[in-house]
Coordinates of C-alpha atoms in Angstrom, one line a residue:
X1 CA 18.5 100.5 70.2
X2 CA 17.3 100.6 73.9
X3 CA 14.7 97.9 73.0
X4 CA 17.5 95.6 71.5
X5 CA 19.7 96.2 74.6
X6 CA 16.8 95.3 76.9
X7 CA 16.1 92.1 75.0
X8 CA 19.7 91.1 75.0
X9 CA 19.9 91.7 78.7
X10 CA 16.8 89.6 79.3
X11 CA 18.2 86.9 77.1
X12 CA 21.5 86.9 79.0
X13 CA 19.7 86.7 82.3
X14 CA 17.7 83.7 81.1
X15 CA 20.9 82.0 79.9
X16 CA 22.6 82.8 83.2
X17 CA 19.7 81.2 85.1
X18 CA 19.7 78.2 82.8
X19 CA 23.5 77.8 83.5
X20 CA 22.8 77.7 87.3
X21 CA 20.1 75.1 86.6
X22 CA 22.2 72.9 84.4
X23 CA 25.3 73.0 86.7
X24 CA 23.2 72.3 89.8
X25 CA 21.3 69.4 88.2
X26 CA 24.5 67.9 87.0
X27 CA 26.2 68.2 90.4
X28 CA 23.3 66.5 92.2
X29 CA 22.7 63.7 89.7
X30 CA 24.1 61.0 92.1
X31 CA 21.5 61.9 94.7
X32 CA 18.4 61.7 92.4
X33 CA 17.9 58.0 93.0
X34 CA 18.8 58.1 96.7
X35 CA 16.7 56.0 99.1
X36 CA 14.9 57.2 102.3
X37 CA 17.4 57.9 105.0
X38 CA 17.5 58.6 108.8
X39 CA 14.4 60.5 110.0
X40 CA 12.7 60.3 106.6
X41 CA 10.5 57.6 108.1
X42 CA 9.3 59.9 111.0
X43 CA 8.8 62.9 108.7
X44 CA 7.3 61.1 105.7
X45 CA 7.7 57.5 104.6
X46 CA 6.3 55.8 107.7
X47 CA 4.4 58.8 109.2
X48 CA 0.8 57.7 109.6
X49 CA -0.4 61.3 108.9
X50 CA 1.0 61.1 105.4
X51 CA -0.8 57.8 104.6
X52 CA -3.5 58.4 102.0
X53 CA -5.7 56.0 104.0
X54 CA -6.1 58.7 106.7
X55 CA -7.5 61.3 104.3
X56 CA -8.0 64.8 105.6
X57 CA -7.6 63.5 109.2
X58 CA -3.9 63.2 108.5
X59 CA -3.8 66.8 107.2
X60 CA -5.6 68.0 110.2
X61 CA -3.2 66.3 112.5
X62 CA -0.2 67.8 110.7
X63 CA -1.5 71.3 111.7
X64 CA -2.4 70.4 115.3
X65 CA 0.2 68.0 116.6
X66 CA 3.1 69.2 118.8
X67 CA 5.8 66.9 117.4
X68 CA 7.8 67.7 114.3
X69 CA 5.9 71.0 113.8
X70 CA 6.7 72.1 110.3
X71 CA 3.1 72.2 109.1
X72 CA 3.6 73.7 105.7
X73 CA 6.5 71.4 104.9
X74 CA 4.5 68.4 106.2
X75 CA 1.6 69.6 104.0
X76 CA 4.0 69.5 101.0
X77 CA 4.9 65.9 101.9
X78 CA 1.2 65.1 102.3
X79 CA 0.3 66.3 98.8
X80 CA 3.4 64.8 97.3
X81 CA 2.6 61.4 98.8
X82 CA -0.7 61.4 97.0
X83 CA 1.0 62.4 93.7
X84 CA 4.1 60.1 93.8
X85 CA 3.5 57.5 96.5
X86 CA 6.8 56.2 98.0
X87 CA 9.0 56.6 94.9
X88 CA 11.9 58.8 96.1
X89 CA 13.0 60.1 92.7
X90 CA 10.3 62.8 92.3
X91 CA 11.0 64.1 95.8
X92 CA 14.7 64.5 95.1
X93 CA 13.9 66.2 91.8
X94 CA 11.6 68.6 93.7
X95 CA 14.2 69.4 96.2
X96 CA 16.9 70.1 93.6
X97 CA 14.5 72.4 91.6
X98 CA 13.6 74.3 94.8
X99 CA 17.3 74.7 95.5
X100 CA 17.9 76.0 92.0
X101 CA 15.0 78.5 92.5
X102 CA 16.6 79.6 95.7
X103 CA 20.0 80.2 94.0
X104 CA 18.4 82.2 91.3
X105 CA 16.3 84.3 93.8
X106 CA 19.5 84.9 95.8
X107 CA 21.2 86.2 92.6
X108 CA 18.3 88.5 91.8
X109 CA 18.2 89.8 95.4
X110 CA 21.9 90.6 95.4
X111 CA 21.6 92.2 92.0
X112 CA 18.9 94.5 93.3
X113 CA 21.2 95.3 96.3
X114 CA 24.1 96.0 93.9
X115 CA 26.3 93.5 95.6
X116 CA 29.4 92.8 93.5
X117 CA 29.4 89.3 91.9
X118 CA 25.6 88.7 92.4
X119 CA 25.4 85.9 89.8
X120 CA 28.5 84.3 91.1
X121 CA 27.1 84.3 94.6
X122 CA 23.9 82.5 93.4
X123 CA 26.1 80.0 91.5
X124 CA 28.3 79.4 94.6
X125 CA 25.2 78.9 96.8
X126 CA 23.8 76.4 94.2
X127 CA 27.0 74.4 94.0
X128 CA 28.5 74.7 97.5
X129 CA 29.0 71.2 98.9
X130 CA 27.9 72.1 102.4
X131 CA 24.3 72.4 101.0
X132 CA 24.3 68.8 99.9
X133 CA 22.9 67.7 103.3
X134 CA 20.0 70.1 102.8
X135 CA 19.2 69.1 99.2
X136 CA 20.0 65.4 99.1
X137 CA 18.3 64.5 102.4
X138 CA 14.5 64.4 102.1
X139 CA 14.0 65.3 105.7
X140 CA 15.5 68.7 105.0
X141 CA 12.8 69.7 102.5
X142 CA 12.0 72.1 105.3
X143 CA 15.3 73.9 104.6
X144 CA 14.9 74.4 100.8
X145 CA 11.1 75.2 101.1
X146 CA 11.6 77.7 103.9
X147 CA 14.5 79.2 102.0
X148 CA 12.3 79.9 99.0
X149 CA 9.7 81.8 101.1
X150 CA 12.6 83.5 103.0
X151 CA 14.1 84.9 99.8
X152 CA 10.6 85.9 98.4
X153 CA 10.0 87.8 101.7
X154 CA 13.3 89.7 101.3
X155 CA 12.6 90.5 97.7
X156 CA 9.1 91.7 98.6
X157 CA 10.5 93.9 101.4
X158 CA 13.1 95.4 99.0
X159 CA 10.4 96.2 96.5
X160 CA 8.3 97.8 99.2
X161 CA 11.2 100.0 100.3
X162 CA 11.8 101.0 96.7
X163 CA 8.2 102.3 96.5
X164 CA 6.2 99.3 95.2
X165 CA 3.4 100.0 97.7
X166 CA 1.4 98.1 100.3
X167 CA 0.8 95.1 98.0
X168 CA 4.5 94.3 98.0
X169 CA 4.6 94.7 101.8
X170 CA 1.7 92.3 102.3
X171 CA 3.4 89.8 99.9
X172 CA 6.6 90.0 101.9
X173 CA 4.8 89.5 105.3
X174 CA 2.8 86.6 103.8
X175 CA 6.0 85.0 102.4
X176 CA 7.7 85.3 105.8
X177 CA 4.7 83.6 107.5
X178 CA 5.0 80.7 105.0
X179 CA 8.7 80.5 105.6
X180 CA 8.1 80.2 109.4
X181 CA 5.5 77.5 108.8
X182 CA 8.0 75.6 106.7
X183 CA 10.8 75.9 109.3
X184 CA 11.0 78.3 112.2
X185 CA 14.8 78.8 111.9
X186 CA 13.7 81.6 109.5
X187 CA 12.9 83.7 112.6
X188 CA 16.2 85.5 111.9
X189 CA 14.7 87.3 108.8
X190 CA 14.1 90.6 110.8
X191 CA 17.9 90.7 111.4
X192 CA 18.5 90.2 107.7
X193 CA 16.1 93.1 107.0
X194 CA 18.2 95.3 109.3
X195 CA 21.4 94.2 107.5
X196 CA 19.8 95.1 104.1
X197 CA 18.8 98.5 105.6
X198 CA 22.4 99.2 106.7
X199 CA 23.8 98.0 103.4
X200 CA 21.6 100.5 101.5
X201 CA 22.5 103.3 103.9
X202 CA 18.9 104.1 104.5
X203 CA 17.8 106.3 107.5
X204 CA 16.3 104.4 110.3
X205 CA 13.2 106.6 110.4
X206 CA 9.8 106.0 112.1
X207 CA 8.3 104.7 108.9
X208 CA 11.0 102.1 108.5
X209 CA 10.7 101.0 112.1
X210 CA 6.9 100.7 111.9
X211 CA 7.2 98.6 108.7
X212 CA 9.8 96.3 110.4
X213 CA 7.9 95.7 113.6
X214 CA 5.3 93.2 112.2
X215 CA 8.1 91.1 111.0
X216 CA 9.8 91.2 114.4
X217 CA 6.5 90.4 116.2
X218 CA 5.8 87.5 113.8
X219 CA 9.4 86.2 114.5
X220 CA 8.9 86.5 118.3
X221 CA 5.5 84.6 118.1
X222 CA 7.1 81.9 116.0
X223 CA 10.0 81.5 118.4
X224 CA 7.6 81.1 121.4
X225 CA 5.5 78.7 119.4
X226 CA 8.6 76.6 118.6
X227 CA 9.5 76.5 122.3
X228 CA 6.0 75.3 123.1
X229 CA 5.8 72.6 120.5
X230 CA 9.3 71.3 120.9
X231 CA 9.8 71.5 124.6
X232 CA 8.4 68.0 125.3
X233 CA 10.8 66.5 122.8
X234 CA 14.0 68.2 124.1
X235 CA 15.7 65.7 126.3
X236 CA 17.3 66.5 129.7
X237 CA 20.5 65.0 130.9
X238 CA 24.3 65.5 130.9
X239 CA 24.3 66.5 127.2
X240 CA 22.2 69.6 128.0
X241 CA 23.6 70.6 131.3
X242 CA 26.2 73.1 130.1
X243 CA 26.5 76.4 131.9
X244 CA 26.0 79.7 130.1
X245 CA 29.7 80.5 129.7
X246 CA 30.2 77.0 128.2
X247 CA 27.4 77.6 125.8
X248 CA 29.0 80.9 124.8
X249 CA 32.3 79.1 124.2
X250 CA 30.5 76.5 122.1
X251 CA 28.7 79.3 120.1
X252 CA 32.1 81.0 119.3
X253 CA 33.6 77.7 118.1
X254 CA 30.5 77.0 116.0
X255 CA 30.8 80.3 114.1
X256 CA 34.4 79.5 113.2
X257 CA 33.6 76.0 112.3
X258 CA 30.9 77.2 109.8
X259 CA 33.2 79.9 108.4
X260 CA 35.9 77.2 107.8
X261 CA 33.5 75.0 105.9
X262 CA 32.3 78.0 103.8
X263 CA 35.9 78.7 102.7
X264 CA 37.3 75.2 102.6
X265 CA 34.4 72.6 102.4
X266 CA 36.5 69.5 102.9
X267 CA 36.0 66.6 105.3
X268 CA 32.3 67.1 105.3
X269 CA 30.4 64.4 107.2
X270 CA 26.8 63.6 108.2
X271 CA 27.6 63.7 111.9
X272 CA 30.6 65.7 113.2
X273 CA 32.5 64.8 116.4
X274 CA 31.0 66.3 119.5
X275 CA 33.5 68.7 121.2
X276 CA 34.2 68.6 124.9
X277 CA 34.0 72.2 126.0
X278 CA 34.7 73.4 129.6
X279 CA 34.2 77.0 130.5
X280 CA 36.8 76.6 133.4
X281 CA 39.5 76.2 130.7
X282 CA 39.9 79.6 129.0
X283 CA 41.7 78.0 126.1
X284 CA 38.3 76.5 125.1
X285 CA 37.0 80.0 124.6
X286 CA 39.6 80.9 121.9
X287 CA 36.9 80.8 119.2
X288 CA 34.7 83.3 121.1
X289 CA 37.6 85.6 121.9
X290 CA 38.8 85.5 118.3
X291 CA 35.3 86.3 117.1
X292 CA 35.0 89.3 119.4
X293 CA 38.5 90.5 118.2
X294 CA 37.4 90.2 114.6
X295 CA 34.3 92.2 115.2
X296 CA 36.4 94.9 116.9
X297 CA 38.8 95.1 114.0
X298 CA 36.0 95.3 111.4
X299 CA 34.2 97.9 113.5
X300 CA 37.2 100.2 113.4
X301 CA 37.0 100.1 109.6
X302 CA 33.2 100.2 109.4
X303 CA 33.1 103.4 107.4
X304 CA 35.5 102.3 104.7
X305 CA 37.3 98.9 104.1
X306 CA 35.6 96.9 106.9
X307 CA 31.9 97.9 106.2
X308 CA 31.0 95.0 103.7
X309 CA 32.7 92.4 105.8
X310 CA 31.2 93.6 109.0
X311 CA 27.7 93.5 107.6
X312 CA 28.4 90.0 106.1
X313 CA 29.6 88.8 109.5
X314 CA 26.5 90.3 111.2
X315 CA 24.2 88.5 108.8
X316 CA 26.3 85.3 109.2
X317 CA 26.1 85.2 113.0
X318 CA 22.5 86.4 113.2
X319 CA 21.3 83.7 110.9
X320 CA 23.2 81.1 112.9
X321 CA 21.7 82.2 116.3
X322 CA 19.0 79.5 116.5
X323 CA 21.6 76.8 116.0
X324 CA 24.6 78.0 118.1
X325 CA 23.5 75.9 121.0
X326 CA 22.7 78.9 123.1
X327 CA 19.4 77.1 123.7
X328 CA 18.7 73.4 124.4
X329 CA 18.7 71.4 121.2
X330 CA 18.1 67.7 120.9
X331 CA 20.7 67.2 118.2
X332 CA 23.4 68.5 120.6
X333 CA 23.6 65.0 122.1
X334 CA 25.3 63.9 118.9
X335 CA 27.1 67.1 117.7
X336 CA 27.1 70.9 118.2
X337 CA 27.3 71.5 114.4
X338 CA 25.6 70.2 111.2
X339 CA 25.8 71.1 107.6
X340 CA 22.1 71.6 107.1
X341 CA 22.1 74.3 109.8
X342 CA 23.9 76.7 107.6
X343 CA 21.5 76.7 104.6
X344 CA 20.3 80.2 105.2
X345 CA 23.6 81.3 106.5
X346 CA 25.4 80.3 103.3
X347 CA 23.3 82.8 101.4
X348 CA 25.3 85.6 103.1
X349 CA 28.4 83.6 103.0
X350 CA 28.1 83.1 99.2
X351 CA 27.6 86.8 98.7
X352 CA 30.7 87.6 100.8
X353 CA 32.8 84.9 99.0
X354 CA 31.7 86.1 95.6
X355 CA 32.3 89.8 96.4
X356 CA 35.8 89.0 97.8
X357 CA 36.7 87.0 94.6
X358 CA 35.5 89.8 92.3
X359 CA 37.6 92.3 94.4
X360 CA 40.7 90.0 94.1
X361 CA 40.2 89.6 90.4
X362 CA 40.0 93.4 90.0
X363 CA 43.0 94.0 92.2
X364 CA 45.0 91.5 90.1
X365 CA 44.1 93.5 87.0
X366 CA 42.6 90.5 85.2
X367 CA 40.5 91.2 82.1
X368 CA 38.3 89.2 79.6
X369 CA 38.6 85.4 79.8
X370 CA 41.3 85.6 82.4
X371 CA 38.9 87.4 84.7
X372 CA 36.4 84.6 84.4
X373 CA 39.0 81.9 85.1
X374 CA 39.1 82.1 88.9
X375 CA 35.3 82.0 89.3
X376 CA 35.1 79.1 86.8
X377 CA 37.7 77.2 88.7
X378 CA 35.9 77.8 92.0
X379 CA 32.6 76.6 90.6
X380 CA 34.2 73.6 89.0
X381 CA 35.8 72.7 92.4
X382 CA 32.5 73.2 94.3
X383 CA 30.6 71.3 91.7
X384 CA 33.0 68.3 91.8
X385 CA 32.8 68.2 95.6
X386 CA 29.0 68.4 95.5
X387 CA 28.9 65.5 93.1
X388 CA 31.1 63.4 95.4
X389 CA 29.2 64.4 98.5
X390 CA 25.8 63.7 96.9
X391 CA 26.8 60.1 96.1
X392 CA 27.1 59.5 99.9
X393 CA 23.3 60.0 100.2
X394 CA 22.6 57.1 97.9
X395 CA 21.3 54.7 100.7
X396 CA 21.5 54.4 104.5
X397 CA 24.3 51.8 104.4
X398 CA 26.5 54.1 102.3
X399 CA 25.7 57.1 104.4
X400 CA 26.5 55.5 107.8
X401 CA 29.6 53.7 106.6
X402 CA 31.0 57.0 105.3
X403 CA 30.0 58.7 108.6
X404 CA 31.8 56.0 110.6
X405 CA 34.9 56.4 108.4
X406 CA 34.9 60.1 109.0
X407 CA 33.8 60.0 112.7
X408 CA 34.5 56.6 114.3
X409 CA 33.1 57.7 117.6
X410 CA 29.6 58.6 116.3
X411 CA 27.3 56.2 118.2
X412 CA 24.3 57.2 116.2
X413 CA 26.0 55.9 113.0
X414 CA 26.6 52.4 114.4
X415 CA 23.1 52.4 115.9
X416 CA 21.3 53.3 112.7
X417 CA 23.5 51.0 110.6
X418 CA 22.7 48.2 113.0
X419 CA 19.0 48.9 112.7
X420 CA 19.4 49.0 108.9
X421 CA 20.8 45.4 108.9
X422 CA 18.1 44.2 111.4
X423 CA 15.3 45.5 109.2
X424 CA 16.7 43.3 106.4
X425 CA 17.0 40.3 108.7
X426 CA 20.8 40.2 108.8
X427 CA 21.1 40.1 112.6
X428 CA 24.7 38.8 112.5
X429 CA 25.9 41.8 110.5
X430 CA 23.9 44.0 112.9
X431 CA 25.7 42.5 115.9
X432 CA 29.1 43.1 114.3
X433 CA 28.3 46.7 113.7
X434 CA 26.8 47.3 117.1
X435 CA 29.7 45.6 118.9
X436 CA 32.1 47.9 117.0
X437 CA 30.1 50.8 118.1
X438 CA 30.2 49.7 121.8
X439 CA 34.0 49.6 121.6
X440 CA 34.0 53.4 121.1
X441 CA 30.8 54.0 123.2
X442 CA 30.6 51.3 125.8
X443 CA 28.0 53.0 127.9
X444 CA 25.7 54.4 125.1
X445 CA 22.2 53.3 126.1
X446 CA 20.8 53.3 122.5
X447 CA 23.7 51.0 121.3
X448 CA 23.2 48.7 124.3
X449 CA 19.5 48.5 123.7
X450 CA 19.8 47.7 120.0
X451 CA 22.6 45.2 120.7
X452 CA 20.3 43.4 123.1
X453 CA 17.5 43.4 120.5
X454 CA 19.9 41.9 117.9
X455 CA 20.9 39.1 120.3
X456 CA 17.3 38.3 121.0
X457 CA 16.6 37.9 117.3
X458 CA 19.7 35.7 117.1
X459 CA 18.0 33.5 119.8
X460 CA 20.7 34.4 122.4
X461 CA 18.5 35.9 125.1
X462 CA 20.9 35.0 128.0
X463 CA 23.5 37.2 126.3
X464 CA 21.0 39.9 125.5
X465 CA 20.1 40.6 129.2
X466 CA 23.6 42.0 130.0
X467 CA 23.6 45.0 127.6
X468 CA 19.8 45.5 128.2
X469 CA 20.3 45.7 132.0
X470 CA 23.2 48.1 131.4
X471 CA 20.9 50.3 129.3
X472 CA 18.3 50.2 132.1
X473 CA 20.7 51.6 134.6
X474 CA 20.8 54.8 132.5
X475 CA 17.2 54.7 131.2
X476 CA 15.2 53.0 134.0
X477 CA 11.8 54.0 132.5
X478 CA 12.5 53.7 128.8
X479 CA 9.7 51.5 127.3
X480 CA 11.8 50.1 124.5
X481 CA 14.5 49.0 126.9
X482 CA 12.0 47.4 129.3
X483 CA 10.1 45.7 126.5
X484 CA 13.3 44.1 125.2
X485 CA 14.2 43.0 128.8
X486 CA 10.8 41.5 129.2
X487 CA 11.1 39.5 126.0
X488 CA 14.6 38.3 127.0
X489 CA 13.2 37.3 130.4
X490 CA 10.3 35.4 128.8
X491 CA 12.7 33.6 126.4
X492 CA 14.9 32.5 129.4
X493 CA 12.0 31.1 131.4
X494 CA 11.6 34.0 133.8
X495 CA 7.8 34.3 133.3
X496 CA 6.8 36.2 136.4
X497 CA 9.6 38.9 136.1
X498 CA 8.7 39.2 132.4
X499 CA 5.0 39.8 133.3
X500 CA 5.9 42.5 135.8
X501 CA 8.2 44.2 133.3
X502 CA 5.5 44.1 130.6
X503 CA 3.0 45.6 133.1
X504 CA 5.5 48.5 133.7
X505 CA 5.9 49.1 129.9
X506 CA 2.1 49.3 129.4
X507 CA 1.9 51.8 132.3
X508 CA 4.7 53.9 130.8
X509 CA 3.6 53.8 127.2
X510 CA 0.0 52.8 126.8
X511 CA 0.0 53.2 123.0
X512 CA 2.9 50.7 122.5
X513 CA 1.3 47.5 121.0
X514 CA 4.1 45.0 121.5
X515 CA 3.7 44.7 125.3
X516 CA 0.0 43.8 125.1
X517 CA 0.7 41.1 122.5
X518 CA 3.7 39.6 124.3
X519 CA 2.0 40.0 127.7
X520 CA -1.1 38.1 126.4
X521 CA 1.0 35.4 124.8
X522 CA 3.0 34.9 128.1
X523 CA -0.3 34.7 130.1
X524 CA -1.7 32.2 127.6
X525 CA 1.4 30.0 127.8
X526 CA 1.0 30.1 131.6
X527 CA -2.6 28.9 131.3
X528 CA -4.1 32.3 132.4
X529 CA -6.4 32.8 129.5
X530 CA -8.9 35.3 131.1
X531 CA -6.0 37.6 132.1
X532 CA -4.6 37.3 128.6
X533 CA -7.9 38.3 127.1
X534 CA -8.2 41.2 129.5
X535 CA -4.8 42.5 128.5
X536 CA -5.8 42.4 124.8
X537 CA -9.1 44.2 125.5
X538 CA -7.1 46.9 127.3
X539 CA -4.9 47.2 124.4
X540 CA -7.8 47.5 122.0
X541 CA -9.3 50.3 124.0
X542 CA -6.2 52.3 123.4
X543 CA -5.4 51.0 119.9
X544 CA -8.8 50.1 118.5
X545 CA -7.6 49.6 114.9
X546 CA -4.5 47.5 115.6
X547 CA -4.8 44.4 113.4
X548 CA -2.5 42.1 115.5
X549 CA -4.4 42.9 118.6
X550 CA -7.7 42.0 116.9
X551 CA -6.2 38.8 115.5
X552 CA -5.0 37.7 118.9
X553 CA -8.3 38.5 120.5
X554 CA -10.1 36.4 117.9
X555 CA -7.7 33.5 118.6
X556 CA -8.1 33.8 122.4
X557 CA -11.9 33.9 122.1
X558 CA -11.8 30.8 119.9
X559 CA -9.7 29.0 122.6
X560 CA -12.1 30.0 125.3
X561 CA -15.1 28.4 123.6
X562 CA -15.6 24.7 124.4
X563 CA -15.2 22.4 121.5
X564 CA -18.6 21.3 120.0
X565 CA -19.6 17.7 120.9
X566 CA -19.9 15.2 118.1
X567 CA -23.4 13.8 117.8
X568 CA -24.3 10.7 116.0

């Protein structure tokens, strides 16, 4: 009899896991054939380190470069590129399967912690529409991959604390390291370990502290490493000049924003409007004050009714700490919040939501099929919203048009949609989109720059100079702005100013090939062939493998040679 019971439970567990798999795959079907989107080029599709032609040099660069430092995730891309090339379908399938694995691991973790509604929490996490941005957008492979190792680390720690021995402890520490190398936002795992410790009502003895310390030290090291690797890429300016009180106000509002999307995941968008927060106006701190009040209320009931909610809130806020804008973040120039920032947070949110629903069903006295009805309705709702949201990630045009519809002031949406049209040679459509963006963001330097570029391609260089000069007022040393200005100057007959501008671009960004090419062409047209050849030689010293530079050098050398005389 015990053997039969054990087999039936195992069979039920397999069926429950297969149900999560089937529901998740069905909900994400619209995203499977999605194209590469924003930032996918930098991370993967056009990243030279991923190109099979670079061989092991690309892999070496992945682990030593300072930019985009997610080395284990980049290694996954590096391997996948050799398996599947640039066909996006297998990558989407991989991300969906990783997400399913995370949902099942979350279920198992919560079951071991005896959290009510453990399977329901896993299913909610799998189908919650907020997670679409992490699963349907290839750039966020770092989320689903780091989430996998994060959960394995928690399971390993739990096994160790339940007496599994040093092997489980070592596996947990290794999994945490792999999570950090996939994405360093997993630095919050030591806080999750403390929440688990409190949930299990374990004594905080010397053995527990000593076992926890290596995780904390690894987290600290990863945090410092992130600051070191990302500091050169965090821009300065008005967008990052907020005072500490303003940042605290922003953080409070962020927590409530994410909680609202957990409970009511409607009006999701790729880029949310950027709030205007001023610490001098106390009303802007309502979110922070309300959060502190909620913590105080739950703290009073920490021994009875408020305990589970207090621990859930502690995990929720702790896991959000890296993305609450308490530190400088590049993305803050666009928005203070983003769906993909709550992937780890939603694990705790799903557990709290499932536990609350189970409690409500019990309080209502529902039994049998009626007890399963509320969870089934919730999963159906979330699955339908995920299906709808996943369809938005079909291609860049669909994504940016939907974002503009939801957030008409998002300059980045117009900018990227304009670039999308320009890459396809539809410069007239690009101009229309960019002009619409400038109506909402008349001083945005990126929009001004791309608008100028579109006008150059439309052979209207005189019109292009106005937006480009406006962009230069804000970004006086931006190589892209200056390069476009030089090209417009050249096309309008301003040869000497163009040559001076090109010289400045080459000084600012020596590895930018276009200035060398355009500079050499301008010198050649002016009859200054030796100087043109010298410019190309300089470019080749910095970019020795650039094919266009080699081709122009060959052409210039051929021009320099005197024509052979005809002999009778």
